[in-house]
Each structure stands twice: as C-alpha cells, then as structure tokens.
PDB file of C-alpha atoms in Angstrom:
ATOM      1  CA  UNK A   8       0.000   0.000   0.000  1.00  0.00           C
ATOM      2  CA  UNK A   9       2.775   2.273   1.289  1.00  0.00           C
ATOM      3  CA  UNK A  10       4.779   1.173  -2.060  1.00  0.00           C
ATOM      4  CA  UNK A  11       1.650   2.582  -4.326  1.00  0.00           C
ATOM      5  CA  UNK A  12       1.131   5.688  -2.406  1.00  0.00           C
ATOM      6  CA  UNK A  13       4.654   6.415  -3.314  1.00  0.00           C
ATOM      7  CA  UNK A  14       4.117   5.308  -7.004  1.00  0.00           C
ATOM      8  CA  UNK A  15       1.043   7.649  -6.840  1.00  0.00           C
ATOM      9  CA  UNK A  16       2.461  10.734  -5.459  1.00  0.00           C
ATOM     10  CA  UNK A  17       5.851  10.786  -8.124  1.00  0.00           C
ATOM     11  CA  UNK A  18       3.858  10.103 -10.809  1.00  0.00           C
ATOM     12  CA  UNK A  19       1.584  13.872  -9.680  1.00  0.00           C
ATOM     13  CA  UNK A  20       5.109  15.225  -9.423  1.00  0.00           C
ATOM     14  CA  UNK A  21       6.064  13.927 -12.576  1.00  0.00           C
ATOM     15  CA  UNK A  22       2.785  15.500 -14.423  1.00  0.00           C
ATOM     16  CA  UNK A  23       3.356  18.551 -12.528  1.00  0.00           C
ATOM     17  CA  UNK A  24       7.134  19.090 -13.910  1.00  0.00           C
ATOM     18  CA  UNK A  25       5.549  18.206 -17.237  1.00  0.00           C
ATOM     19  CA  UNK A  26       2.856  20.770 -16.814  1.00  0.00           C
ATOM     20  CA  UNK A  27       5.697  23.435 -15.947  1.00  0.00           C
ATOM     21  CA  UNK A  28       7.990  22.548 -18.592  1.00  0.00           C
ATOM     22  CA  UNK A  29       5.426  22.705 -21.506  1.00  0.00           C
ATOM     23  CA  UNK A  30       4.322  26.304 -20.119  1.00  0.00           C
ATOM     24  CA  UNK A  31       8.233  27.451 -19.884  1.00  0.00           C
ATOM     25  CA  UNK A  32       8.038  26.248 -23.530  1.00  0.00           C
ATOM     26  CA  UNK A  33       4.462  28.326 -24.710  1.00  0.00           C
ATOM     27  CA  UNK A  34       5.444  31.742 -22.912  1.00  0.00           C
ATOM     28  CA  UNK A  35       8.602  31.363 -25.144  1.00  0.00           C
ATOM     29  CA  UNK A  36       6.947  30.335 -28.062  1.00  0.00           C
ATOM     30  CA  UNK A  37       4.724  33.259 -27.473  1.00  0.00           C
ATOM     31  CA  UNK A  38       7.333  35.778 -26.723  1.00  0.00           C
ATOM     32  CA  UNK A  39       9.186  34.732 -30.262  1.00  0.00           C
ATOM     33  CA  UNK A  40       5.604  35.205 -31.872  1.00  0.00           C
ATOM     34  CA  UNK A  41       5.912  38.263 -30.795  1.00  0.00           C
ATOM     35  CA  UNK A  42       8.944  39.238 -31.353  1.00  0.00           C
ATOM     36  CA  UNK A  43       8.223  38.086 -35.074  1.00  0.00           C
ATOM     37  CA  UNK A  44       5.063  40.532 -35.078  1.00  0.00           C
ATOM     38  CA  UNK A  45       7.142  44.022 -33.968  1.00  0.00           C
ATOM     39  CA  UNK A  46       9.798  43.091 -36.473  1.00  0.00           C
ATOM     40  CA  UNK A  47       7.450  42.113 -39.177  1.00  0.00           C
ATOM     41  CA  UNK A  48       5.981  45.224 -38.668  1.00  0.00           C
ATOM     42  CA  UNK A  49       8.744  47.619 -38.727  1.00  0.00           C
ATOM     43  CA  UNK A  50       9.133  47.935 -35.205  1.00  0.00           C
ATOM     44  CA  UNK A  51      12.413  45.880 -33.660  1.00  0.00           C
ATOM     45  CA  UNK A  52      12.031  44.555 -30.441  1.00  0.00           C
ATOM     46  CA  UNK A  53      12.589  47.118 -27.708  1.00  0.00           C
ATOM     47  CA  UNK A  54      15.655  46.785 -25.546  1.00  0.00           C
ATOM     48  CA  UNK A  55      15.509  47.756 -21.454  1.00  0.00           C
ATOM     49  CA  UNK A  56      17.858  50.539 -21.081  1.00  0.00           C
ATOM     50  CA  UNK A  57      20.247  50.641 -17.986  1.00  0.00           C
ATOM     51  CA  UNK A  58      20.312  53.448 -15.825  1.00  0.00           C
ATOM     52  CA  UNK A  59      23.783  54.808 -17.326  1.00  0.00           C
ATOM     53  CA  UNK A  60      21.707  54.936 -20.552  1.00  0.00           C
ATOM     54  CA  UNK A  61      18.633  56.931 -19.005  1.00  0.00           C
ATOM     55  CA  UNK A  62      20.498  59.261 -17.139  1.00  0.00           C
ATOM     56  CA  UNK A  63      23.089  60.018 -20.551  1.00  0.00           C
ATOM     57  CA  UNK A  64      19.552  60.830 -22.669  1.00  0.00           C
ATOM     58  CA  UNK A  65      19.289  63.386 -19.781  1.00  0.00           C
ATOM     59  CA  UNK A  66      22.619  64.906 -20.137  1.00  0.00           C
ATOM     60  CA  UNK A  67      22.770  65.116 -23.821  1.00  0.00           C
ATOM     61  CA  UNK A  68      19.204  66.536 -24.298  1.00  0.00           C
ATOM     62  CA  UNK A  69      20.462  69.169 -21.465  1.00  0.00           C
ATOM     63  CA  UNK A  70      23.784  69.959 -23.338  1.00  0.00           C
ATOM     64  CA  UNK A  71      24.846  73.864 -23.802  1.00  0.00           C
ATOM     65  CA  UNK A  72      28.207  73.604 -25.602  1.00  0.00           C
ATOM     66  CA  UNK A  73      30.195  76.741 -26.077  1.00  0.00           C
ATOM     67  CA  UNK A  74      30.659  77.420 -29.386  1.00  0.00           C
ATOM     68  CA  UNK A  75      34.443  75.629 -29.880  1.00  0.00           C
ATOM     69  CA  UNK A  76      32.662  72.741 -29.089  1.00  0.00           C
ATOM     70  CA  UNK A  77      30.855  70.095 -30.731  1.00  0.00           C
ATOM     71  CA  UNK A  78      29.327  66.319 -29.945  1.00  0.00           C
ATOM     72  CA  UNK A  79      29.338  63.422 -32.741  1.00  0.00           C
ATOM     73  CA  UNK A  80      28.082  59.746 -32.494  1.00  0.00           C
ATOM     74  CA  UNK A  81      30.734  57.451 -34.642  1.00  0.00           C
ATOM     75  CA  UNK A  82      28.744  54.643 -34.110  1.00  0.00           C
ATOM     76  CA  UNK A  83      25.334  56.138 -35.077  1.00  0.00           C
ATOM     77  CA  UNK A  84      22.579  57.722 -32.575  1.00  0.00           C
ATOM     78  CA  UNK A  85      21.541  53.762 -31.479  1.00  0.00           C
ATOM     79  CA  UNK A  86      25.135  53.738 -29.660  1.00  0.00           C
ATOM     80  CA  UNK A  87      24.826  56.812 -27.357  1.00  0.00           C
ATOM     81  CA  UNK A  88      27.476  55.114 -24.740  1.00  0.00           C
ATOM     82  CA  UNK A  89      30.631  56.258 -26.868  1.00  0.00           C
ATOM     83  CA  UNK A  90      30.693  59.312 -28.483  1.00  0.00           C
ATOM     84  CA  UNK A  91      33.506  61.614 -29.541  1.00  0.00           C
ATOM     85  CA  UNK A  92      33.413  65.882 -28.435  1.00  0.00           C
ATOM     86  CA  UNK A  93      36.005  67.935 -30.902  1.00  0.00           C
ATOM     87  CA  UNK A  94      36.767  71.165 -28.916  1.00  0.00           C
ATOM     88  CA  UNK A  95      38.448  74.202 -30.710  1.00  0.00           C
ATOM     89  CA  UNK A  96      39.971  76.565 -28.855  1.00  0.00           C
ATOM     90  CA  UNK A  97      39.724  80.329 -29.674  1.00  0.00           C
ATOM     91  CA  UNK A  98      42.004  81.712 -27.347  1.00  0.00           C
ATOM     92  CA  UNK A  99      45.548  81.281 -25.731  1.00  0.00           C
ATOM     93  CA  UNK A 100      48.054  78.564 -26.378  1.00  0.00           C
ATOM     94  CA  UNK A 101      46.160  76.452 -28.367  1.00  0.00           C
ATOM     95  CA  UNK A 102      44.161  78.764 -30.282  1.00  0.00           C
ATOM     96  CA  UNK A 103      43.450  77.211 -33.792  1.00  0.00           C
ATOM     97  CA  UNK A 104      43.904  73.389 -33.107  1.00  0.00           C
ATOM     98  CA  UNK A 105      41.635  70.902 -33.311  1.00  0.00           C
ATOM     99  CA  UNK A 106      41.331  68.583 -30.528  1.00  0.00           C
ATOM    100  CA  UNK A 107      38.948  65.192 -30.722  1.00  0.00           C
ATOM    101  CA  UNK A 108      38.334  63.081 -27.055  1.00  0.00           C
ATOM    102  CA  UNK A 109      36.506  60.335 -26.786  1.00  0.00           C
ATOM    103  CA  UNK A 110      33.666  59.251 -24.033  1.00  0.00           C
ATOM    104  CA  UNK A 111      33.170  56.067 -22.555  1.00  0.00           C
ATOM    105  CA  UNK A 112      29.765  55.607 -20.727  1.00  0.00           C
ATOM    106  CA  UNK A 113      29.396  52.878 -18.047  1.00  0.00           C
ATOM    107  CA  UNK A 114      26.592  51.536 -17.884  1.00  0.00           C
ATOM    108  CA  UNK A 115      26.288  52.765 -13.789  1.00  0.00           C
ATOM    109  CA  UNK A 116      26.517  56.121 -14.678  1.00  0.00           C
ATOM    110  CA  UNK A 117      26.523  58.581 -13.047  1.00  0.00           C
ATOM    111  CA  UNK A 118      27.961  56.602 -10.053  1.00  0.00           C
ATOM    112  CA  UNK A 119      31.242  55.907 -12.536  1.00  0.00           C
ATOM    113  CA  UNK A 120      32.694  58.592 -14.015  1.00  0.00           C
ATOM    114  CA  UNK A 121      33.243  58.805 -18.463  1.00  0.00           C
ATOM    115  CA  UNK A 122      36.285  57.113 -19.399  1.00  0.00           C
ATOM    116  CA  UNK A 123      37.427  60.235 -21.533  1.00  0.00           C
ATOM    117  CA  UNK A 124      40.557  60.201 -23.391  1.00  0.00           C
ATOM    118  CA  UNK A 125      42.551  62.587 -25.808  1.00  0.00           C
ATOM    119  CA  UNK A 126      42.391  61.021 -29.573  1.00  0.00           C
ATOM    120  CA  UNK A 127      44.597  64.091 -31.025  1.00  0.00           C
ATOM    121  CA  UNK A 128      48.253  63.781 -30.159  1.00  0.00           C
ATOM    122  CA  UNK A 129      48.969  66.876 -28.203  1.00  0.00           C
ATOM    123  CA  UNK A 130      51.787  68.975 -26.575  1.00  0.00           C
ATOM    124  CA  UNK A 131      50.378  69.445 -23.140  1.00  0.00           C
ATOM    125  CA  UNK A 132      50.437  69.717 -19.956  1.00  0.00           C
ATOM    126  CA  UNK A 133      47.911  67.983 -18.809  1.00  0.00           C
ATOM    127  CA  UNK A 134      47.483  65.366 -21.371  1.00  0.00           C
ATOM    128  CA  UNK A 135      49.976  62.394 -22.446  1.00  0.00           C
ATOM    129  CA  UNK A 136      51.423  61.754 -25.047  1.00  0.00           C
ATOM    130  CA  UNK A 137      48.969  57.832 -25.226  1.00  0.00           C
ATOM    131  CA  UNK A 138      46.180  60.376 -24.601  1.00  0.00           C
ATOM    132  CA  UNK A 139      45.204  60.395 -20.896  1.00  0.00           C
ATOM    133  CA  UNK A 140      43.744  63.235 -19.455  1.00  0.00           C
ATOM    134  CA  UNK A 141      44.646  64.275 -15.832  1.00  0.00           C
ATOM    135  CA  UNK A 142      40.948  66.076 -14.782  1.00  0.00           C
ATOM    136  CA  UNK A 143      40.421  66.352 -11.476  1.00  0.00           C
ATOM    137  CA  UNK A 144      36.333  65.212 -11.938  1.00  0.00           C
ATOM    138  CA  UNK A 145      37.503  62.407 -14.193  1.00  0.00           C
ATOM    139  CA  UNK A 146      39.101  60.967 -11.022  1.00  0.00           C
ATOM    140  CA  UNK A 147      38.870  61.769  -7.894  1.00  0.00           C
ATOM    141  CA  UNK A 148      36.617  64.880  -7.586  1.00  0.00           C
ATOM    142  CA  UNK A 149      33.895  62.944  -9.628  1.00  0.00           C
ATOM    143  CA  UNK A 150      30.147  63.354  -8.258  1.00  0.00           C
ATOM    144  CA  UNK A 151      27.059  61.437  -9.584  1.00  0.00           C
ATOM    145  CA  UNK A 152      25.435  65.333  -9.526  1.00  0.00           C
ATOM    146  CA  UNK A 153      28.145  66.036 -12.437  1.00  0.00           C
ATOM    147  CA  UNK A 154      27.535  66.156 -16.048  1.00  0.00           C
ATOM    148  CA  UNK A 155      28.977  65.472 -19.218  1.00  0.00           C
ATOM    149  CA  UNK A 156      28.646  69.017 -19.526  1.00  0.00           C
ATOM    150  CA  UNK A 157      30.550  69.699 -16.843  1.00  0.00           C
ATOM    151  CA  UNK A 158      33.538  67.480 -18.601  1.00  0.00           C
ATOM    152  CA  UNK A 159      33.326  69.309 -21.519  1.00  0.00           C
ATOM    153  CA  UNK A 160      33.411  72.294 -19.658  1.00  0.00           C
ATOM    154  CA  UNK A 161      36.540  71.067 -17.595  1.00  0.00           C
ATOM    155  CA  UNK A 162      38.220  70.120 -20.790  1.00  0.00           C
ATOM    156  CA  UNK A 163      38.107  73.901 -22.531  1.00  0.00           C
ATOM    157  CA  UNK A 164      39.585  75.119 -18.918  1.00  0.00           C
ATOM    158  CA  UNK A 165      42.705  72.701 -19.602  1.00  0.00           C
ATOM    159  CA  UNK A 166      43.289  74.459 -22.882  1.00  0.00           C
ATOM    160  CA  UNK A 167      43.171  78.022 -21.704  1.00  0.00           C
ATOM    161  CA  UNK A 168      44.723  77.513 -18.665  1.00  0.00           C
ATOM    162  CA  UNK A 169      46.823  74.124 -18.874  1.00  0.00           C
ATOM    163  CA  UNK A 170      47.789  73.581 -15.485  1.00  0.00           C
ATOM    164  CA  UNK A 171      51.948  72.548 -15.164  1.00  0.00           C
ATOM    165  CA  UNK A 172      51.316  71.394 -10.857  1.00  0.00           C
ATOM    166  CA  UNK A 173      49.056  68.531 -11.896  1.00  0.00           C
ATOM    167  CA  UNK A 174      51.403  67.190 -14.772  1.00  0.00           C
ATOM    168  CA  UNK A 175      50.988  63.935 -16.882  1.00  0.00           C
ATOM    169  CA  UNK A 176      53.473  65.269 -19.492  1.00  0.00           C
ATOM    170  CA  UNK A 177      56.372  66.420 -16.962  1.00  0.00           C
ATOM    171  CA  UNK A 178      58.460  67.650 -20.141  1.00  0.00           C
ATOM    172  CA  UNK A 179      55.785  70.178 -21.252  1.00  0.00           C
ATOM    173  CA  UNK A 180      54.933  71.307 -17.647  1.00  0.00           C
ATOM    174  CA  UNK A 181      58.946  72.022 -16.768  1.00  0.00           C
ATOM    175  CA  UNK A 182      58.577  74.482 -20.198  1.00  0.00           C
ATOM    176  CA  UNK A 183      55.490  76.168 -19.286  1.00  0.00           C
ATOM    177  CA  UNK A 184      56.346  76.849 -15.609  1.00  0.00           C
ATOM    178  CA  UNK A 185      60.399  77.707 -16.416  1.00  0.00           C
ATOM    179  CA  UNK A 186      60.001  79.336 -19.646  1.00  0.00           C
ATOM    180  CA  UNK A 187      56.397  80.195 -21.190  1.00  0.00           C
ATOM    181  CA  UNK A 188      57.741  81.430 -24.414  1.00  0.00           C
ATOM    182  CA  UNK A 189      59.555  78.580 -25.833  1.00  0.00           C
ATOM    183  CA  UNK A 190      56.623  76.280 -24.235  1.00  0.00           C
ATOM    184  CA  UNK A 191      53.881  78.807 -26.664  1.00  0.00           C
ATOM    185  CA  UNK A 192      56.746  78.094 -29.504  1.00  0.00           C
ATOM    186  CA  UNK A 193      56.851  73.861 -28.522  1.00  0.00           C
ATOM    187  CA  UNK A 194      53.149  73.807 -28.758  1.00  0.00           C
ATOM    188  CA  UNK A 195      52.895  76.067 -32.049  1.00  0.00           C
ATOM    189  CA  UNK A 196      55.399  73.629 -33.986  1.00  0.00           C
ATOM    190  CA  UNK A 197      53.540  70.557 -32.565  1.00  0.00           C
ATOM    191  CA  UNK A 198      49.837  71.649 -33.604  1.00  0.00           C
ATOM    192  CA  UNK A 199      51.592  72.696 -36.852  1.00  0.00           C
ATOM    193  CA  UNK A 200      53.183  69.257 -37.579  1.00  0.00           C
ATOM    194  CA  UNK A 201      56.501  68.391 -36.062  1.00  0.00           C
ATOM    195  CA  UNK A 202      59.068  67.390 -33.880  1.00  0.00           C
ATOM    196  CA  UNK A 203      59.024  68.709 -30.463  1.00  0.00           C
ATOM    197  CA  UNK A 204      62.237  66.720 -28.531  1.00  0.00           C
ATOM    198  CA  UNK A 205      61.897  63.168 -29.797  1.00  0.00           C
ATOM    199  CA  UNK A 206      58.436  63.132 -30.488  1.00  0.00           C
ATOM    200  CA  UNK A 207      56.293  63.842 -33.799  1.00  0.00           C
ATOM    201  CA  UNK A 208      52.769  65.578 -33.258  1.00  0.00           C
ATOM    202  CA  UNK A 209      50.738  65.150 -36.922  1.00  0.00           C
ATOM    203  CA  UNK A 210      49.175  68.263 -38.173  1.00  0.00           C
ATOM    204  CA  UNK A 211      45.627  69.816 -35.953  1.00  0.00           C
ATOM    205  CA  UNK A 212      45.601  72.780 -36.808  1.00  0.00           C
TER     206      UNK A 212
END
C-alpha cells in the first residue's frame, strides 16, 4: 500500500514538472511570436535601457556647448554610450587646433565617471602623449550630480589655462612653468606638424 502511495504521489510530481515545462516552452513560443510581429511590422524589439543609458539621454538633451565645441556619435545615434566631443579653442596657447576626445559611458553612470581620453596627439600639460587626461572630476573629484557638460566644460579650462602642478606630461609642464615662451613656440610647432624633442605631433591645426 505504502509502495503505491509512493508510485502515486511521483507520478503527480512527474505530471506537474511536465505541466511546468510545456508552459516554460508556450510563454517562449509566445514571446518569439511576438517578437516576429514588432519586427514584421517595422518595429524591432525594444531593448531595457540601464540606468547609465537613461540618465546620458538626460545629459545630452540638457547639453549647452560653447561654441568651440561640438558632440558626434561614430557609431550612429543607437550607440549613445561612446561618443567623440572635438573642442576648438579660440584663445591662448592652443588657439586654432583641433582637438577630438573620446567618451566612454558605463553603464552605472553617473555613479562611474566617463572614461574620456585625448584622440589628437597633443603637446600638453595635462594630457599624455597615449592620450590620458589628468581632470580632477575624471578621477577623484567625480560626483554622480556632475555632467557630461561639466567634462566638456573642464576640458576647454585645460586648454586656456593648462595647469603645469598637476602634470601627466612632466616635459611640457617644466617648459610652461620655467620658460612660457619657448613652451607657446613647442606647442605652435607641434599643432603645426613636427618634432618637439623626440616626439612627432601630426598636423591639428
């Protein structure tokens, strides 16, 4: 008796599992269905945006660029996480260049900060020579209340006043503090297309 009671009750869990698996397997049948639908009607299927991605629509529909500045999307407007900001200075050392840097949006911002760096070899301060960027709100200043704004903002400062206490290039920030004439000369040839010590800056200007 015991033996068939046993029989009995894993043969309901059985049917049960068997119920369960065969709705697991409708409710994705249905959800391809209608996946199929959207897409056969123009419409593809719509993906959940994280929080970075919510919060970046914010910023960019908020943006008030100066006027040396501009935003572009290299991967098209469906890839709003990378994104490039060409800034061109229209005053002191750098007046006349043409400088490109490139933001990287995690996907927890604003609780990470952009991953920013300088695509346009340049003779500064400030910036290295692979393209790093030494900002204090890139690193350790960074708020969530910040903005890519704010960045962009933080990046014109560095080319009106680049900063030679807060160095990433040492070389250029010696020049500017011990002699600002041959450093305004140094960055001149480099923008221009030269050598400036043992290193070749192409052409931005």
């Amino acid at each position: 008796m015991l033996h068939s009671a046993l029989l009995t009750k894993i043969l309901q869990i059985w049917m049960t599992l068997v119920k369960i698996g065969t709705m697991i397997k409708l409710f994705k049948v249905k959800e391809k269905q209608r996946e199929l639908a959207e897409n056969s009607n123009g419409r593809p299927p719509v993906k959940k945006q994280s929080a970075g991605e919510l919060r970046l629509h914010k910023d960019i529909s908020e943006l008030n660029l100066p006027k040396t500045c501009s935003i572009s999307f290299p991967n098209g407007k469906d890839d709003l996480m990378n994104f490039e900001v060409t800034i061109r200075p229209d005053e002191g050392y750098y007046l006349g260049g043409t400088f490109v840097f490139s933001f990287q949006i995690s996907p927890i911002y604003p609780h990470e900060a952009p991953k920013v760096k300088c695509k346009t070899m340049v003779y500064h301060p400030n910036i290295d020579l692979e393209g790093n960027v030494c900002l204090n709100i890139l690193r350790e200043e960074w708020k969530p209340v910040l903005s890519i704004n704010t960045i962009v903002y933080g990046l014109c400062h560095l080319f009106t006043e680049p900063n030679h206490e807060d160095p990433l290039n040492s070389d250029a920030a010696a020049v500017l503090r011990e002699n600002p004439k041959t450093f305004e000369s140094n960055v001149r040839r480099a923008m221009s297309g030269g050598y400036v010590g043992q290193n070749y800056f192409p052409r931005c200007i």
